[in-house]
mmCIF file of C-alpha atoms in Angstrom:
data_model
loop_
_atom_site.group_PDB
_atom_site.id
_atom_site.type_symbol
_atom_site.label_atom_id
_atom_site.label_comp_id
_atom_site.label_asym_id
_atom_site.label_seq_id
_atom_site.Cartn_x
_atom_site.Cartn_y
_atom_site.Cartn_z
ATOM 1 C CA MET R 923 36.419 181.202 103.252
ATOM 2 C CA ILE R 924 39.075 178.467 103.205
ATOM 3 C CA VAL R 925 38.032 174.907 103.985
ATOM 4 C CA ILE R 926 40.747 172.664 105.377
ATOM 5 C CA ALA R 927 40.177 168.968 104.878
ATOM 6 C CA HIS R 928 41.098 166.780 107.806
ATOM 7 C CA SER R 929 42.352 163.277 107.227
ATOM 8 C CA LYS R 930 40.074 160.506 108.336
ATOM 9 C CA TRP R 931 43.065 158.198 108.854
ATOM 10 C CA PRO R 932 43.016 158.492 112.683
ATOM 11 C CA GLN R 933 39.410 157.219 112.815
ATOM 12 C CA VAL R 934 40.229 154.452 110.310
ATOM 13 C CA GLN R 935 43.337 153.515 112.307
ATOM 14 C CA GLU R 936 41.222 153.128 115.455
ATOM 15 C CA GLN R 937 39.026 150.614 113.606
ATOM 16 C CA LEU R 938 41.694 148.347 112.066
ATOM 17 C CA ILE R 939 40.490 145.398 114.159
ATOM 18 C CA LEU R 940 37.007 145.923 112.715
ATOM 19 C CA VAL R 941 38.472 146.233 109.203
ATOM 20 C CA GLU R 942 40.172 142.861 109.680
ATOM 21 C CA ARG R 943 36.926 141.322 110.975
ATOM 22 C CA TRP R 944 34.903 142.767 108.095
ATOM 23 C CA ALA R 945 37.392 141.363 105.580
ATOM 24 C CA ARG R 946 37.240 137.989 107.363
ATOM 25 C CA ASP R 947 33.448 138.085 107.188
ATOM 26 C CA GLY R 948 33.619 138.584 103.421
ATOM 27 C CA LEU R 949 32.722 142.251 103.102
ATOM 28 C CA THR R 950 33.922 143.933 99.917
ATOM 29 C CA GLU R 951 36.163 146.983 100.080
ATOM 30 C CA ILE R 952 33.179 149.106 99.023
ATOM 31 C CA GLN R 953 31.200 147.799 102.018
ATOM 32 C CA ILE R 954 34.188 148.360 104.316
ATOM 33 C CA CYS R 955 34.439 151.955 103.051
ATOM 34 C CA LYS R 956 30.754 152.476 103.785
ATOM 35 C CA ASN R 957 31.227 151.115 107.321
ATOM 36 C CA LEU R 958 34.227 153.423 107.848
ATOM 37 C CA GLY R 959 32.464 156.443 106.345
ATOM 38 C CA ILE R 960 35.144 156.994 103.708
ATOM 39 C CA SER R 961 35.329 156.825 99.924
ATOM 40 C CA VAL R 962 37.003 154.053 97.946
ATOM 41 C CA THR R 963 39.515 156.674 96.779
ATOM 42 C CA ALA R 964 40.381 157.463 100.396
ATOM 43 C CA LEU R 965 40.747 153.751 101.201
ATOM 44 C CA ASN R 966 43.108 153.275 98.248
ATOM 45 C CA LYS R 967 45.120 156.322 99.338
ATOM 46 C CA PHE R 968 45.335 154.992 102.902
ATOM 47 C CA LYS R 969 46.392 151.552 101.613
ATOM 48 C CA LYS R 970 49.316 153.187 99.778
ATOM 49 C CA GLN R 971 50.323 155.211 102.840
ATOM 50 C CA HIS R 972 49.665 152.800 105.721
ATOM 51 C CA VAL R 973 50.919 149.227 105.545
ATOM 52 C CA GLU R 974 48.920 148.313 108.667
ATOM 53 C CA LEU R 975 45.669 148.823 106.736
ATOM 54 C CA VAL R 976 46.836 146.526 103.931
ATOM 55 C CA GLN R 977 47.891 143.958 106.543
ATOM 56 C CA ALA R 978 44.501 144.111 108.304
ATOM 57 C CA LEU R 979 42.653 143.537 105.027
ATOM 58 C CA LYS R 980 45.021 140.739 104.016
ATOM 59 C CA LYS R 981 44.906 138.991 107.394
ATOM 60 C CA GLY R 982 41.105 139.092 107.432
ATOM 61 C CA ARG R 983 40.905 137.583 103.954
ATOM 62 C CA GLU R 984 43.489 134.900 104.793
ATOM 63 C CA ILE R 985 41.472 133.833 107.837
ATOM 64 C CA ALA R 986 38.318 133.586 105.711
ATOM 65 C CA ILE R 987 40.121 131.547 103.053
ATOM 66 C CA THR R 988 41.546 129.202 105.701
ATOM 67 C CA GLU R 989 38.093 128.685 107.209
ATOM 68 C CA VAL R 990 36.656 127.861 103.772
ATOM 69 C CA GLU R 991 39.555 125.496 103.020
ATOM 70 C CA ASN R 992 38.984 123.731 106.346
ATOM 71 C CA ALA R 993 35.273 123.355 105.666
ATOM 72 C CA LEU R 994 35.990 122.051 102.155
ATOM 73 C CA PHE R 995 38.528 119.588 103.561
ATOM 74 C CA LYS R 996 36.002 118.260 106.090
ATOM 75 C CA LYS R 997 33.388 117.904 103.362
ATOM 76 C CA ALA R 998 35.892 116.065 101.139
ATOM 77 C CA LEU R 999 36.660 113.530 103.873
ATOM 78 C CA GLY R 1000 33.163 113.155 105.246
ATOM 79 C CA ILE R 1001 32.138 114.332 108.655
ATOM 80 C CA THR R 1002 30.201 113.133 111.651
ATOM 81 C CA TYR R 1003 28.295 115.839 113.463
ATOM 82 C CA GLU R 1004 25.684 116.205 116.171
ATOM 83 C CA GLU R 1005 22.312 117.700 115.375
ATOM 84 C CA ILE R 1006 20.360 119.123 118.298
ATOM 85 C CA LYS R 1007 16.612 119.649 118.069
ATOM 86 C CA THR R 1008 14.755 121.435 120.814
ATOM 87 C CA SER R 1009 10.996 121.303 121.174
ATOM 88 C CA ILE R 1010 8.448 122.340 123.757
ATOM 89 C CA ARG R 1011 5.531 120.025 124.487
ATOM 90 C CA MET R 1012 2.696 119.992 126.960
ATOM 91 C CA VAL R 1013 3.104 117.220 129.532
ATOM 92 C CA ASP R 1014 0.349 116.991 132.166
ATOM 93 C CA GLY R 1015 -0.631 120.598 131.488
ATOM 94 C CA VAL R 1016 2.927 121.897 131.883
ATOM 95 C CA GLU R 1017 5.160 123.131 129.089
ATOM 96 C CA THR R 1018 8.229 120.911 129.013
ATOM 97 C CA LYS R 1019 11.361 121.476 126.976
ATOM 98 C CA PHE R 1020 12.794 118.427 125.186
ATOM 99 C CA THR R 1021 16.215 118.257 123.602
ATOM 100 C CA GLU R 1022 16.966 115.510 121.110
ATOM 101 C CA LYS R 1023 20.562 114.878 120.044
ATOM 102 C CA THR R 1024 21.240 112.879 116.910
ATOM 103 C CA ARG R 1025 24.627 111.899 115.479
ATOM 104 C CA LYS R 1026 24.636 112.253 111.719
ATOM 105 C CA TYR R 1027 27.161 111.353 109.071
ATOM 106 C CA LEU R 1028 27.781 113.353 105.931
ATOM 107 C CA PRO R 1029 29.666 111.119 103.461
ATOM 108 C CA PRO R 1030 32.691 112.378 101.493
ATOM 109 C CA ASP R 1031 31.788 114.750 98.695
ATOM 110 C CA VAL R 1032 33.400 113.921 95.340
ATOM 111 C CA ALA R 1033 33.226 117.527 94.118
ATOM 112 C CA ALA R 1034 35.003 118.769 97.257
ATOM 113 C CA CYS R 1035 37.684 116.092 96.768
ATOM 114 C CA SER R 1036 38.173 117.193 93.169
ATOM 115 C CA ILE R 1037 38.439 120.876 94.055
ATOM 116 C CA LEU R 1038 40.994 120.194 96.773
ATOM 117 C CA LEU R 1039 43.154 117.929 94.644
ATOM 118 C CA LYS R 1040 43.101 120.257 91.631
ATOM 119 C CA ASN R 1041 44.158 123.197 93.784
ATOM 120 C CA LYS R 1042 46.483 121.515 96.262
ATOM 121 C CA ASP R 1043 48.159 118.696 94.303
ATOM 122 C CA LYS R 1044 48.866 119.882 90.767
ATOM 123 C CA GLU R 1045 52.358 118.327 90.920
ATOM 124 C CA ARG R 1046 50.825 114.862 90.639
ATOM 125 C CA GLY R 1047 48.660 115.782 87.673
ATOM 126 C CA TRP R 1048 45.333 116.737 89.271
ATOM 127 C CA SER R 1049 43.876 119.144 86.751
ATOM 128 C CA ASP R 1050 40.842 119.701 84.553
ATOM 129 C CA ASN R 1051 43.271 120.027 81.668
ATOM 130 C CA PRO R 1052 46.339 117.762 82.095
ATOM 131 C CA GLN R 1053 47.693 118.774 78.662
ATOM 132 C CA LYS R 1054 47.706 122.428 79.700
ATOM 133 C CA LEU R 1055 49.445 121.515 82.954
ATOM 134 C CA ALA R 1056 52.130 119.566 81.064
ATOM 135 C CA LEU R 1057 52.587 122.476 78.641
ATOM 136 C CA GLU R 1058 52.935 124.947 81.526
ATOM 137 C CA ARG R 1059 55.643 122.712 83.041
ATOM 138 C CA GLN R 1060 57.488 122.623 79.702
ATOM 139 C CA ILE R 1061 57.259 126.406 79.373
ATOM 140 C CA PHE R 1062 58.588 126.789 82.916
ATOM 141 C CA GLU R 1063 61.547 124.500 82.186
ATOM 142 C CA PHE R 1064 62.188 126.286 78.878
ATOM 143 C CA ASN R 1065 62.236 129.668 80.634
ATOM 144 C CA LYS R 1066 64.666 128.305 83.222
ATOM 145 C CA GLU R 1067 66.971 127.181 80.388
ATOM 146 C CA ILE R 1068 66.772 130.618 78.764
ATOM 147 C CA GLU R 1069 67.688 132.305 82.068
ATOM 148 C CA ARG R 1070 70.558 129.858 82.567
ATOM 149 C CA ALA R 1071 71.811 130.579 79.048
ATOM 150 C CA LYS R 1072 71.686 134.338 79.710
ATOM 151 C CA LEU R 1073 73.673 133.914 82.915
ATOM 152 C CA TYR R 1074 76.343 131.544 81.613
ATOM 153 C CA GLY R 1075 76.385 132.337 77.929
ATOM 154 C CA ASP R 1076 75.432 130.064 75.054
ATOM 155 C CA GLU R 1077 78.149 127.443 75.785
ATOM 156 C CA ASN R 1078 76.352 126.221 78.958
ATOM 157 C CA PRO R 1079 72.585 126.257 78.300
#
């Protein structure tokens, strides 16, 4: 008896929107495979064959990263938010619903500021290791000079 394997790509293709959402929600590729009912090997094969799958995974992750960056930015600057508490109390023998709204202020977070600056403004020296940053700049410039010398010969380094 000959068993012919059928590709699961059509069912994966139908769920690309879900794949993007799962990636956005932080699921690992192993979890996404489980949700799709395929193996990690099959997912890797499909990623090599179908650019739309790679794009769905990438777009989902980019959205998640942007959301985290936005939350970190808000925390770095400080944020005012509204807290809503709902309670039910007995008033004259009748259950009454009360809603209490309170404006709260979360002050700027120094750690969030540091993380943002170290990752978004390295050009101005924000780093845990400024010596390493300076060395990396020197190496970059040195490599540019080497490439220039290769292109134009030793007389114009």
